[in-house]
Short mmCIF file of C-alpha atoms and ligand atoms in Angstrom, two decimals:
data_model
loop_
_atom_site.label_atom_id
_atom_site.label_comp_id
_atom_site.label_asym_id
_atom_site.label_seq_id
_atom_site.Cartn_x
_atom_site.Cartn_y
_atom_site.Cartn_z
CA THR A 102 157.05 -37.15 -18.52
CA MET A 103 153.93 -35.76 -20.19
CA PRO A 104 152.35 -33.13 -17.75
CA LEU A 105 149.05 -33.08 -16.27
CA SER A 106 147.87 -30.54 -18.70
CA LEU A 107 148.13 -32.81 -21.71
CA LEU A 108 146.70 -36.07 -19.92
CA LEU A 109 143.83 -33.92 -19.09
CA CYS A 110 143.13 -32.61 -22.85
CA CYS A 111 144.15 -35.76 -23.57
CA ARG A 112 141.16 -37.26 -21.09
CA ALA A 113 139.24 -34.59 -22.26
CA LEU A 114 139.56 -35.56 -25.78
CA VAL A 115 138.75 -39.15 -24.68
CA TYR A 116 135.61 -38.32 -22.88
CA LEU A 117 134.62 -36.44 -26.03
CA ASN A 118 134.97 -39.39 -28.23
CA SER A 119 134.08 -41.71 -26.19
CA LEU A 120 129.96 -42.18 -27.18
CA ARG A 121 129.85 -41.23 -30.39
CA SER A 122 132.72 -41.80 -33.70
CA CYS A 123 134.06 -37.91 -33.64
CA PHE A 124 136.76 -37.38 -35.66
CA PHE A 125 138.39 -35.62 -33.33
CA SER A 126 141.48 -36.52 -31.99
CA SER A 127 141.79 -39.64 -34.34
CA VAL A 128 142.67 -37.58 -37.25
CA SER A 129 145.00 -35.23 -35.79
CA ALA A 130 147.24 -36.96 -33.67
CA LEU A 131 149.28 -37.21 -36.35
CA PHE A 132 150.65 -33.76 -35.82
CA CYS A 133 150.46 -32.17 -32.54
CA PHE A 134 152.57 -29.63 -31.20
CA ARG A 135 152.86 -28.85 -27.35
CA TYR A 136 152.95 -25.75 -26.25
CA GLY A 137 152.80 -26.18 -22.18
CA PRO A 138 149.04 -26.63 -21.61
CA LEU A 139 148.74 -25.66 -25.00
CA PHE A 140 147.91 -27.46 -27.63
CA GLY A 141 147.84 -27.36 -31.43
CA LEU A 142 146.97 -30.10 -33.62
CA TYR A 143 146.01 -30.48 -37.35
CA LEU A 144 142.22 -31.21 -37.64
CA GLY A 145 142.44 -32.28 -41.36
CA PRO A 146 143.93 -28.92 -43.35
CA HIS A 147 142.72 -26.47 -40.21
CA TYR A 148 145.61 -25.85 -37.46
CA THR A 149 143.81 -25.52 -34.67
CA VAL A 150 144.77 -24.65 -31.24
CA VAL A 151 143.78 -25.78 -27.94
CA ILE A 152 143.47 -23.93 -24.66
CA ASN A 153 143.47 -25.77 -21.58
CA SER A 154 144.13 -23.47 -18.86
CA HIS A 155 142.18 -20.15 -17.28
CA GLN A 156 144.49 -18.22 -17.68
CA HIS A 157 145.17 -18.66 -21.77
CA ALA A 158 141.31 -18.36 -22.09
CA ARG A 159 140.92 -15.21 -20.51
CA GLU A 160 143.93 -14.12 -22.84
CA VAL A 161 141.89 -15.34 -25.97
CA LEU A 162 138.48 -14.53 -24.77
CA MET A 163 139.15 -11.32 -22.63
CA GLN A 164 142.51 -9.30 -23.39
CA LYS A 165 142.51 -10.18 -26.64
CA GLY A 166 139.12 -10.65 -27.08
CA LYS A 167 139.07 -9.09 -30.27
CA ASP A 168 141.73 -10.94 -32.18
CA PHE A 169 140.31 -14.47 -31.64
CA ALA A 170 136.34 -12.78 -31.82
CA GLY A 171 136.39 -14.68 -35.73
CA ARG A 172 134.30 -18.22 -36.23
CA PRO A 173 135.38 -20.91 -38.85
CA SER A 174 133.27 -21.36 -41.81
CA MET A 175 132.00 -24.96 -41.73
CA VAL A 176 130.11 -26.95 -44.03
CA THR A 177 127.16 -27.31 -41.62
CA THR A 178 126.95 -24.09 -39.76
CA ASN A 179 126.80 -22.59 -43.18
CA LEU A 180 123.86 -24.51 -44.04
CA LEU A 181 121.62 -24.23 -40.57
CA THR A 182 122.52 -20.12 -41.05
CA ARG A 183 122.10 -19.70 -44.36
CA GLY A 184 126.08 -19.09 -44.38
CA GLY A 185 126.48 -17.44 -41.42
CA LYS A 186 123.27 -14.45 -41.18
CA ASP A 187 123.10 -15.50 -37.27
CA ILE A 188 124.63 -14.57 -34.25
CA ALA A 189 126.63 -17.82 -32.92
CA PHE A 190 128.09 -19.11 -36.42
CA SER A 191 129.05 -15.65 -37.90
CA ASP A 192 132.36 -14.03 -38.45
CA TYR A 193 133.00 -11.22 -36.95
CA THR A 194 132.31 -8.39 -39.35
CA PRO A 195 130.25 -4.71 -38.32
CA LEU A 196 126.92 -6.11 -39.33
CA TRP A 197 127.43 -8.76 -36.98
CA LYS A 198 128.30 -6.26 -34.53
CA TYR A 199 125.13 -4.52 -35.40
CA HIS A 200 122.65 -7.91 -35.27
CA ARG A 201 124.73 -8.64 -31.95
CA ARG A 202 123.96 -5.44 -30.56
CA LEU A 203 120.13 -5.40 -32.27
CA VAL A 204 119.59 -8.82 -30.13
CA HIS A 205 121.27 -8.24 -27.02
CA ASN A 206 119.19 -4.71 -27.01
CA SER A 207 116.11 -6.39 -27.59
CA PHE A 208 117.21 -9.17 -24.71
CA THR A 209 117.13 -6.13 -21.92
CA LEU A 210 113.95 -4.32 -23.02
CA PHE A 211 112.85 -7.63 -20.90
CA GLY A 212 115.66 -6.77 -19.03
CA GLU A 213 116.60 -8.95 -15.85
CA GLY A 214 115.55 -5.87 -13.82
CA THR A 215 112.10 -5.87 -15.53
CA THR A 216 109.17 -7.75 -13.70
CA ARG A 217 107.86 -8.53 -17.44
CA LEU A 218 110.57 -11.14 -17.98
CA GLN A 219 110.34 -12.14 -14.72
CA ASP A 220 106.59 -12.84 -14.90
CA ILE A 221 107.04 -14.29 -18.75
CA VAL A 222 108.89 -16.92 -16.68
CA LEU A 223 106.85 -17.30 -13.27
CA SER A 224 103.91 -18.44 -15.47
CA GLU A 225 105.97 -20.78 -17.09
CA VAL A 226 107.29 -21.92 -13.68
CA ASP A 227 104.03 -22.45 -12.12
CA SER A 228 102.22 -24.56 -15.24
CA LEU A 229 105.55 -26.37 -15.10
CA CYS A 230 105.17 -27.06 -11.17
CA VAL A 231 101.68 -28.16 -11.92
CA GLU A 232 102.01 -30.64 -14.32
CA LEU A 233 105.03 -32.42 -12.10
CA LEU A 234 102.86 -32.24 -9.16
CA SER A 235 100.13 -34.24 -11.34
CA SER A 236 102.09 -36.28 -13.01
CA GLU A 237 102.86 -40.09 -12.92
CA LYS A 238 103.30 -41.52 -9.66
CA GLN A 239 105.27 -44.46 -10.77
CA GLY A 240 107.76 -42.08 -12.60
CA PHE A 241 108.33 -40.54 -15.49
CA ASP A 242 111.11 -38.88 -17.50
CA PRO A 243 110.72 -34.98 -16.89
CA SER A 244 112.31 -33.26 -20.05
CA SER A 245 109.50 -33.23 -22.55
CA ALA A 246 107.17 -31.01 -19.77
CA VAL A 247 111.50 -29.12 -18.80
CA THR A 248 111.55 -28.16 -22.43
CA ARG A 249 108.22 -27.35 -23.09
CA ALA A 250 107.97 -24.64 -20.42
CA VAL A 251 111.52 -23.63 -21.65
CA THR A 252 110.20 -23.43 -24.96
CA ASN A 253 107.41 -21.48 -24.51
CA ILE A 254 109.74 -18.35 -22.85
CA ILE A 255 111.22 -18.16 -25.69
CA CYS A 256 108.21 -18.01 -27.69
CA THR A 257 107.32 -15.14 -25.76
CA LEU A 258 109.86 -13.59 -26.25
CA VAL A 259 110.62 -13.98 -29.91
CA PHE A 260 107.08 -14.06 -30.71
CA SER A 261 104.44 -13.40 -28.07
CA ALA A 262 102.97 -16.67 -28.33
CA THR A 263 102.82 -19.84 -26.27
CA TYR A 264 101.93 -23.25 -27.16
CA ARG A 265 99.95 -25.63 -25.00
CA HIS A 266 100.38 -29.28 -23.60
CA GLY A 267 100.38 -32.02 -26.41
CA ASP A 268 100.31 -28.97 -29.66
CA ALA A 269 101.73 -30.62 -32.56
CA GLU A 270 103.71 -27.73 -33.79
CA LEU A 271 105.82 -27.76 -30.56
CA GLN A 272 106.21 -31.40 -31.15
CA GLU A 273 108.04 -30.70 -34.26
CA VAL A 274 110.31 -27.88 -32.68
CA ILE A 275 111.27 -30.25 -30.18
CA GLN A 276 112.10 -33.34 -33.05
CA TYR A 277 113.86 -30.51 -35.78
CA ASN A 278 115.92 -29.76 -32.80
CA ASN A 279 116.63 -33.03 -31.83
CA GLY A 280 117.82 -33.61 -35.06
CA ILE A 281 120.31 -30.52 -35.06
CA VAL A 282 121.69 -31.36 -32.06
CA GLU A 283 122.88 -34.67 -33.23
CA THR A 284 123.81 -33.39 -36.35
CA ILE A 285 125.60 -30.28 -36.49
CA ALA A 286 128.58 -28.76 -35.90
CA ARG A 287 130.24 -32.27 -33.93
CA GLY A 288 133.76 -32.44 -35.30
CA GLY A 289 132.46 -34.81 -38.79
CA LEU A 290 134.26 -35.60 -41.16
CA VAL A 291 132.56 -32.66 -43.44
CA ASP A 292 133.56 -29.77 -41.49
CA ILE A 293 136.55 -30.38 -41.64
CA TYR A 294 137.07 -31.48 -45.43
CA PRO A 295 133.78 -29.84 -47.03
CA TRP A 296 134.45 -31.44 -50.78
CA LEU A 297 132.90 -34.39 -48.67
CA LYS A 298 129.48 -33.40 -48.71
CA VAL A 299 128.85 -34.17 -52.38
CA PHE A 300 129.18 -37.07 -51.47
CA PRO A 301 125.91 -39.27 -49.67
CA ASN A 302 126.46 -38.76 -46.27
CA LYS A 303 123.39 -39.92 -43.82
CA SER A 304 123.67 -37.41 -41.35
CA LEU A 305 123.91 -34.47 -43.51
CA SER A 306 121.27 -35.54 -44.95
CA LYS A 307 118.69 -35.76 -42.06
CA LEU A 308 120.51 -31.87 -41.24
CA LYS A 309 118.84 -30.81 -44.25
CA LYS A 310 115.54 -32.33 -43.51
CA CYS A 311 115.84 -31.16 -39.65
CA ILE A 312 116.19 -27.16 -41.49
CA THR A 313 113.43 -27.64 -44.14
CA ILE A 314 110.65 -28.27 -41.43
CA ARG A 315 112.71 -25.74 -39.48
CA ASP A 316 112.04 -23.06 -41.47
CA GLN A 317 108.54 -23.67 -42.86
CA LEU A 318 107.67 -23.75 -39.38
CA LEU A 319 109.42 -20.70 -38.90
CA THR A 320 108.61 -18.58 -41.73
CA ARG A 321 105.13 -19.17 -41.21
CA LYS A 322 105.47 -17.85 -37.88
CA LEU A 323 107.26 -14.87 -38.78
CA GLN A 324 104.51 -13.99 -41.62
CA GLU A 325 101.85 -14.46 -39.37
CA HIS A 326 103.64 -12.27 -37.05
CA LYS A 327 104.13 -9.61 -40.04
CA LEU A 328 100.44 -9.41 -40.11
CA SER A 329 99.39 -8.82 -36.61
CA ARG A 330 102.36 -6.01 -36.04
CA SER A 331 101.41 -2.53 -34.98
CA ASP A 332 103.41 0.49 -34.66
CA GLY A 333 103.57 1.23 -30.87
CA ASP A 334 107.18 -0.36 -29.00
CA PRO A 335 108.25 -3.74 -30.33
CA CYS A 336 106.71 -6.41 -27.60
CA ASP A 337 109.08 -8.81 -28.56
CA LEU A 338 112.05 -10.25 -30.63
CA LEU A 339 110.84 -9.77 -33.72
CA ASP A 340 108.68 -6.72 -33.51
CA ALA A 341 112.72 -5.27 -32.25
CA LEU A 342 114.51 -6.90 -35.25
CA LEU A 343 111.89 -6.05 -38.04
CA LYS A 344 112.27 -2.21 -36.71
CA GLY A 345 116.05 -2.06 -36.49
CA GLN A 346 115.73 -3.24 -40.66
CA THR A 347 114.11 -0.13 -40.78
CA SER A 348 115.78 2.30 -39.06
CA GLY A 349 119.11 3.55 -38.73
CA GLN A 350 121.01 1.02 -40.11
CA GLY A 351 123.90 1.97 -37.61
CA GLN A 352 126.54 -0.20 -38.81
CA LYS A 353 126.04 -0.31 -42.74
CA SER A 354 130.03 0.84 -43.65
CA SER A 355 130.41 2.47 -47.31
CA GLU A 356 133.12 -0.15 -48.11
CA SER A 357 130.83 -3.30 -47.33
CA LYS A 358 128.41 -3.99 -49.88
CA ASP A 359 125.77 -5.15 -47.77
CA ASP A 360 122.26 -4.69 -47.58
CA GLY A 361 121.97 -4.79 -43.51
CA ILE A 362 119.86 -6.76 -41.29
CA THR A 363 117.79 -9.10 -44.12
CA ASP A 364 114.44 -11.15 -43.73
CA ASP A 365 116.89 -13.96 -44.09
CA HIS A 366 118.97 -12.60 -41.23
CA VAL A 367 115.33 -12.12 -39.29
CA LEU A 368 114.59 -15.58 -39.64
CA MET A 369 117.95 -16.87 -38.26
CA THR A 370 117.90 -14.36 -35.30
CA ALA A 371 115.02 -16.44 -34.58
CA ALA A 372 115.53 -19.95 -35.09
CA GLU A 373 119.21 -19.33 -32.80
CA ALA A 374 117.03 -17.77 -30.06
CA PHE A 375 114.99 -21.05 -30.29
CA GLY A 376 118.07 -23.53 -30.23
CA ALA A 377 120.28 -21.47 -28.13
CA GLY A 378 117.24 -20.59 -25.54
CA VAL A 379 115.58 -24.29 -25.01
CA GLU A 380 118.25 -26.47 -25.36
CA THR A 381 121.23 -25.22 -23.18
CA THR A 382 118.99 -23.89 -20.30
CA SER A 383 116.71 -27.15 -20.59
CA THR A 384 120.00 -28.91 -20.73
CA THR A 385 121.08 -27.58 -17.72
CA LEU A 386 118.32 -28.01 -15.97
CA LEU A 387 118.12 -31.32 -16.58
CA TRP A 388 121.79 -32.35 -15.31
CA ILE A 389 121.47 -30.95 -12.08
CA LEU A 390 118.17 -32.43 -11.08
CA ALA A 391 120.30 -35.63 -12.59
CA TYR A 392 122.86 -34.59 -10.15
CA LEU A 393 120.62 -33.99 -6.91
CA LEU A 394 118.90 -37.45 -7.71
CA HIS A 395 122.59 -38.32 -6.83
CA HIS A 396 122.96 -36.46 -4.05
CA PRO A 397 119.64 -36.22 -1.81
CA GLU A 398 121.98 -34.24 1.38
CA VAL A 399 122.25 -31.65 -1.16
CA GLN A 400 118.68 -30.93 -2.37
CA GLU A 401 117.47 -30.95 1.16
CA ARG A 402 120.20 -28.43 2.08
CA VAL A 403 118.74 -26.69 -0.67
CA GLN A 404 115.22 -27.32 0.64
CA LYS A 405 116.16 -25.93 4.12
CA GLU A 406 117.79 -22.45 2.81
CA LEU A 407 114.25 -21.77 0.72
CA ASP A 408 112.24 -22.77 3.55
CA GLU A 409 114.30 -20.32 6.30
CA HIS A 410 114.11 -17.45 3.49
CA VAL A 411 111.01 -18.10 1.74
CA GLY A 412 109.08 -20.30 3.19
CA SER A 413 106.07 -21.76 1.58
CA GLU A 414 103.33 -18.69 1.82
CA ARG A 415 104.66 -17.13 -1.02
CA THR A 416 106.36 -17.37 -4.59
CA VAL A 417 109.72 -17.21 -5.01
CA THR A 418 111.18 -14.20 -6.89
CA ILE A 419 114.41 -12.34 -8.56
CA SER A 420 114.87 -10.92 -5.82
CA ASP A 421 115.16 -13.58 -3.09
CA ARG A 422 118.89 -14.44 -5.07
CA GLY A 423 121.17 -12.64 -2.83
CA GLN A 424 119.75 -14.74 0.51
CA LEU A 425 119.82 -18.24 -1.17
CA PRO A 426 123.45 -18.79 -1.58
CA TYR A 427 123.42 -22.17 -1.76
CA LEU A 428 120.95 -23.01 -4.21
CA ASN A 429 122.73 -20.11 -6.43
CA SER A 430 126.06 -22.65 -5.39
CA VAL A 431 123.80 -25.82 -7.27
CA ILE A 432 123.49 -24.08 -10.12
CA ASN A 433 127.30 -23.49 -10.59
CA GLU A 434 128.18 -26.31 -9.89
CA GLY A 435 126.24 -27.84 -11.92
CA MET A 436 127.25 -26.03 -15.17
CA ARG A 437 131.40 -26.77 -13.69
CA ILE A 438 130.69 -30.25 -13.83
CA ARG A 439 128.60 -30.65 -17.11
CA PRO A 440 129.01 -27.34 -18.77
CA VAL A 441 126.77 -27.76 -21.83
CA SER A 442 128.96 -26.65 -24.53
CA PRO A 443 132.60 -28.34 -23.09
CA VAL A 444 134.69 -26.28 -25.87
CA LEU A 445 132.50 -23.47 -26.50
CA ILE A 446 131.97 -22.89 -30.00
CA PRO A 447 135.39 -22.82 -32.40
CA HIS A 448 136.90 -19.45 -32.45
CA THR A 449 139.58 -18.14 -35.03
CA ALA A 450 142.66 -15.39 -35.05
CA MET A 451 141.47 -12.71 -36.98
CA THR A 452 144.80 -10.92 -36.99
CA ASN A 453 148.51 -12.27 -36.36
CA SER A 454 148.46 -12.46 -32.48
CA SER A 455 149.84 -14.39 -29.37
CA ILE A 456 148.30 -16.82 -26.44
CA GLY A 457 150.87 -17.45 -23.64
CA GLY A 458 153.62 -15.77 -25.76
CA HIS A 459 153.96 -18.06 -28.46
CA ALA A 460 153.02 -16.85 -31.85
CA VAL A 461 149.50 -17.62 -33.53
CA SER A 462 148.81 -16.77 -37.32
CA GLN A 463 145.53 -15.18 -38.64
CA GLY A 464 143.04 -17.93 -39.56
CA THR A 465 143.77 -19.83 -36.61
CA ARG A 466 141.09 -21.81 -35.12
CA VAL A 467 140.90 -21.87 -31.69
CA LEU A 468 139.13 -24.25 -28.89
CA VAL A 469 139.12 -23.24 -25.84
CA ASN A 470 138.65 -26.55 -23.90
CA MET A 471 135.66 -25.14 -20.86
CA TRP A 472 135.70 -29.17 -20.52
CA SER A 473 139.05 -29.19 -19.48
CA ILE A 474 139.74 -25.83 -17.47
CA HIS A 475 136.27 -27.25 -15.53
CA HIS A 476 137.85 -30.30 -14.01
CA ASP A 477 141.40 -29.21 -13.62
CA PRO A 478 143.12 -30.80 -10.39
CA HIS A 479 145.39 -27.25 -10.22
CA HIS A 480 142.16 -25.62 -9.19
CA TRP A 481 139.67 -28.17 -8.56
CA ASP A 482 139.57 -30.41 -5.19
CA LYS A 483 138.36 -33.62 -6.41
CA PRO A 484 136.99 -31.87 -9.78
CA ASP A 485 134.69 -35.42 -10.76
CA LEU A 486 132.83 -34.34 -7.32
CA PHE A 487 129.66 -32.85 -7.58
CA ASN A 488 130.00 -30.49 -4.46
CA PRO A 489 127.84 -27.07 -4.62
CA GLU A 490 130.46 -25.83 -1.26
CA ARG A 491 133.34 -25.06 -3.92
CA PHE A 492 131.69 -22.00 -4.82
CA LEU A 493 130.97 -20.90 -0.89
CA ASP A 494 133.37 -19.19 1.51
CA HIS A 495 133.77 -20.18 4.90
CA HIS A 496 131.32 -17.32 5.66
CA GLY A 497 128.66 -19.50 3.85
CA GLN A 498 129.18 -15.97 1.15
CA GLN A 499 129.35 -16.63 -2.96
CA VAL A 500 132.74 -17.11 -4.44
CA THR A 501 133.04 -17.35 -8.43
CA PRO A 502 136.84 -19.18 -8.92
CA SER A 503 138.76 -17.84 -11.70
CA SER A 504 138.06 -21.26 -13.64
CA PHE A 505 135.18 -21.14 -13.89
CA LEU A 506 133.36 -19.85 -17.22
CA PRO A 507 130.25 -21.71 -17.88
CA PHE A 508 129.23 -18.81 -20.74
CA GLY A 509 132.58 -17.81 -22.04
CA ALA A 510 133.33 -13.80 -21.68
CA GLY A 511 134.52 -10.92 -24.14
CA PRO A 512 133.00 -9.93 -27.19
CA ARG A 513 131.25 -13.67 -27.77
CA VAL A 514 130.14 -13.77 -24.41
CA CYS A 515 126.51 -15.89 -24.45
CA VAL A 516 124.14 -12.73 -25.60
CA GLY A 517 121.17 -15.20 -22.69
CA LYS A 518 123.38 -15.34 -19.90
CA SER A 519 121.03 -12.61 -18.04
CA LEU A 520 118.19 -14.69 -19.14
CA ALA A 521 119.53 -18.18 -18.74
CA ARG A 522 120.67 -17.13 -14.99
CA LEU A 523 117.10 -15.85 -14.45
CA GLU A 524 114.90 -18.88 -15.95
CA LEU A 525 117.85 -21.45 -14.24
CA PHE A 526 117.42 -19.37 -10.33
CA LEU A 527 113.05 -19.26 -10.85
CA PHE A 528 113.01 -22.62 -11.81
CA LEU A 529 115.27 -24.34 -9.34
CA SER A 530 114.28 -22.81 -6.88
CA SER A 531 110.34 -22.96 -7.68
CA LEU A 532 111.11 -26.39 -8.48
CA LEU A 533 112.44 -27.44 -4.76
CA GLN A 534 110.54 -24.97 -2.92
CA ARG A 535 107.22 -27.71 -4.06
CA MET A 536 108.57 -30.62 -4.76
CA SER A 537 111.31 -33.03 -3.90
CA PHE A 538 112.76 -35.01 -6.39
CA ARG A 539 113.53 -39.12 -5.96
CA VAL A 540 114.56 -42.12 -8.15
CA PRO A 541 111.54 -44.06 -8.90
CA ARG A 542 111.23 -47.70 -6.99
CA GLY A 543 113.96 -50.38 -8.62
CA ALA A 544 115.23 -47.56 -10.78
CA PRO A 545 118.52 -46.80 -11.76
CA LEU A 546 120.22 -43.62 -10.39
CA PRO A 547 120.52 -41.65 -13.64
CA ASN A 548 123.50 -41.70 -15.96
CA LEU A 549 125.47 -39.17 -15.83
CA GLN A 550 128.13 -39.79 -18.60
CA GLY A 551 126.08 -38.27 -21.21
CA ARG A 552 125.67 -38.30 -24.71
CA LEU A 553 127.80 -35.55 -26.98
CA GLY A 554 125.86 -33.43 -29.93
CA VAL A 555 127.00 -30.09 -29.84
CA VAL A 556 125.81 -29.86 -26.63
CA LEU A 557 126.67 -32.16 -23.84
CA GLN A 558 123.41 -34.04 -22.89
CA PRO A 559 122.23 -36.23 -20.05
CA LEU A 560 120.95 -39.63 -21.18
CA PRO A 561 116.87 -40.09 -20.76
CA PHE A 562 116.34 -40.61 -16.95
CA LYS A 563 113.41 -41.06 -14.77
CA VAL A 564 112.06 -39.16 -11.39
CA VAL A 565 109.11 -39.24 -9.12
CA VAL A 566 108.16 -36.37 -7.57
CA ILE A 567 107.09 -35.68 -3.93
CA PRO A 568 104.93 -32.96 -3.10
CA ARG A 569 105.83 -30.42 -0.07
CA ALA A 570 104.32 -29.26 2.86
CA GLY A 571 101.83 -26.91 1.39
CA TRP A 572 101.65 -28.04 -2.66
CA GLU A 573 100.06 -30.93 -2.16
CA ASP A 574 97.08 -29.73 -4.39
CA GLY A 575 99.62 -28.93 -7.10
CA GLY A 576 100.07 -25.71 -5.96
CA LYS A 577 96.82 -24.49 -7.99
C1 LIG B 106 126.80 -18.26 -26.90
C2 LIG B 106 126.27 -21.27 -22.75
C3 LIG B 106 121.61 -19.96 -23.04
C4 LIG B 106 122.40 -17.17 -26.69
C5 LIG B 106 127.37 -19.06 -26.22
C6 LIG B 106 128.58 -19.61 -25.99
C7 LIG B 106 128.53 -20.56 -24.17
C8 LIG B 106 127.27 -20.51 -24.06
C9 LIG B 106 129.79 -21.24 -23.90
C10 LIG B 106 129.99 -19.56 -26.35
C11 LIG B 106 130.92 -18.63 -26.14
C12 LIG B 106 131.92 -18.39 -27.06
O1 LIG B 106 132.09 -19.40 -28.12
O2 LIG B 106 133.17 -18.00 -26.66
C13 LIG B 106 125.43 -21.46 -22.68
C14 LIG B 106 124.96 -21.39 -21.05
C15 LIG B 106 123.50 -21.60 -21.13
C16 LIG B 106 122.96 -20.74 -22.44
C17 LIG B 106 125.46 -22.19 -20.59
C18 LIG B 106 122.60 -21.92 -20.05
C19 LIG B 106 122.51 -22.59 -18.93
C20 LIG B 106 121.55 -19.17 -24.24
C21 LIG B 106 120.51 -18.65 -23.73
C22 LIG B 106 120.81 -18.29 -24.99
C23 LIG B 106 122.20 -17.87 -26.06
C24 LIG B 106 119.23 -18.75 -22.97
C25 LIG B 106 119.45 -17.12 -26.14
C26 LIG B 106 118.26 -16.86 -25.52
C27 LIG B 106 123.43 -17.50 -27.51
C28 LIG B 106 123.73 -17.17 -28.41
C29 LIG B 106 125.18 -17.10 -28.02
C30 LIG B 106 125.68 -18.32 -27.30
C31 LIG B 106 123.07 -16.17 -29.55
C32 LIG B 106 126.18 -16.75 -29.25
C33 LIG B 106 126.89 -15.65 -29.24
C34 LIG B 106 128.54 -14.85 -30.23
O3 LIG B 106 128.43 -16.18 -31.02
O4 LIG B 106 128.41 -14.08 -30.50
N1 LIG B 106 126.29 -19.50 -25.04
N2 LIG B 106 124.05 -20.68 -23.12
N3 LIG B 106 122.23 -19.05 -24.83
N4 LIG B 106 124.65 -18.31 -26.58
FE1 LIG B 106 124.87 -19.29 -24.84
C1 LIG B 107 120.60 -26.36 -31.08
C2 LIG B 107 119.62 -26.80 -32.18
C3 LIG B 107 118.86 -25.55 -33.19
O1 LIG B 107 117.58 -26.00 -33.86
C4 LIG B 107 119.88 -24.91 -33.43
C5 LIG B 107 121.18 -24.46 -32.60
C6 LIG B 107 121.19 -22.96 -32.65
C7 LIG B 107 122.42 -22.48 -31.88
C8 LIG B 107 122.72 -23.23 -31.26
C9 LIG B 107 122.43 -24.64 -30.71
C10 LIG B 107 121.54 -25.22 -31.87
C11 LIG B 107 123.26 -25.19 -30.00
C12 LIG B 107 123.87 -24.33 -28.85
C13 LIG B 107 125.11 -23.25 -28.73
C14 LIG B 107 123.72 -22.77 -30.05
C15 LIG B 107 124.58 -20.91 -30.28
C16 LIG B 107 125.45 -21.38 -28.43
C17 LIG B 107 124.65 -22.70 -27.94
C18 LIG B 107 125.89 -24.01 -29.54
C19 LIG B 107 122.77 -25.84 -32.79
C20 LIG B 107 125.84 -22.64 -26.94
C21 LIG B 107 126.13 -24.01 -25.82
O2 LIG B 107 126.85 -22.62 -27.06
#
C-alpha cells in the first residue's frame, strides 16, 4: 500500500496545482522515485528531492544547513534579481553571506527590543485602526488598507518615508507587486526549460513589464535618498547598505573577482525588502482574518484575553506578548494551516550529501514541502481544522510543536522573522482590542482554498467592522 506520506505529498501537489496550471506534477510524474517519505522526481532535466517530514526538513535546513544552502538559477528569478544580486534567490557565496549579514544587522538596528521599530509599527497600526473604524458599514475588502499599513512600515525602514492614503506611487507599488507574485518562480515551464524564454510568453512579458516599473520607481527613490544622505549613523536600510558598500568589504576574498556590494545589489535589496516584507505579512494577516470570520468563538476568546491583560485604556505594546498566549497561538495556527510559502524557496545541494541516509548529489534541487509537514496527520490532530489550542499545553502555556517551521530554519531562515513576528503581534492585538470583525449581512464566508502564486494568498473577501467599547470614535 502507498504510505501515508506519499498520499499526503500527492495531496499537497494536487492542492498546489488545483487552481493554476502549474506543471509541477504533470511534467515530473513520469519519473518518480520514492524513499519512504522522501520523494525524488525530475522537473524536466532537474533532479528534485521533495521533503515531507519535519525530521528530514530539520536535517536539510539545520543539521546539514550549509550543504543545502544553495539556490537554483531560474529564468524568472534571474530577471527579478539581475542574476542573483538579492538575498532570497542568490546562490550561497561569500558575497551573499556578507550581504545577508549587512541586511540582518540593519534589521537588528531597529531591533526587536528597540522602541524605534515598535513606534514605527504602532503608528501604522493606529492609522489602520482609525481607517477601518471609519470604513464602509455595509462591508469592504480589508486587503488594501492592510497592504498600505504594511508597505508603510517597510518604506520607513528602507527609505525613511511613508505614503498617504490614495498616493499614486503606492498604488503603483501594489500593482507591480501583484504582477510579480503571479508570475515569478511558480514552477512554470520557463523555469524548468530555460530555452523556452526565446518564445513569446505572456506570463514572462508581464513579469518583465512589472520589473521595469519597479526599477524606475526604486531608482528614483534611491537617487532622492542619496541626495539627502547625511554622514551620521545610518537611519534606514539604504543608509546601512550604502555604508556597507564603502566600509570594510569584509568578505571580498582574493579568489573571487566580484566587486562587493554594487549599486545593483542595493537596488535589489530594497526591492526585495518591499516584496518580502509586504506580501508575506499582509497575506498572513488576511488569512488570520479570514479564519476569524469562520470562527467567531476564537475571536471572542482572543478579545477576552486582551480585556483581562490589557483592557481598553491603553494601547498594546510588545511587552504584553508574554501575557497573551492565546493570541500568539492564533497567529501560529494561521501560519500553520496556510503557510504563505508552502514549499519555501527551492534549495540546492552545494556538495554531495545525504538526506535520511539516501545519497544526494551536488546540484540536486530540494523542495521542503511545508504544506505537507504542517498538515501531517501523525503530528497534527485533524490537521484541516483551525484550532489554536494545539499551540497551548494543559496549563495554557505556549508550546512549539516540532512540525512547525513557517519561516524555515538554518542559514536560509527568513531574515525578516523577528520583524514579521513583531508586526503580526502588534497588528492583531491592536485590531482585536479595538474592533470585532464580522461577515457582511448576506455575504458568504471567505473562501479558504486560496490562490497560489509565489505566495499562497486568500481570495478577496469582505468584512464589517464593529467598534468595541471605548473605541467607537475611531480611537482618535
Ligand atoms: C525567506 C517566511 C516575512 C524577508 C523566507 C522563507 C520563508 C519565509 C519560508 C524561505 C526559507 C527557505 O528558503 O528555507 C516568511 C513569513 C513571513 C516572512 C511566513 C511573515 C509572516 C518576511 C519579512 C521580510 C522577509 C517581513 C523582510 C522584510 C525574507 C528574505 C528571505 C526570506 C530576504 C530570503 C532568505 C535567504 O534566502 O537567505 N521567509 N517571511 N520575510 N524572507 Fe521571509
Ligand atoms: C514578492 C513580489 C515582489 O515584487 C518581489 C518579491 C521579492 C521577494 C520574495 C517575494 C516577491 C515573495 C515572497 C518571498 C520573497 C522572498 C522570501 C519570501 C518568496 C516575489 C518567502 C515567503 O519565501
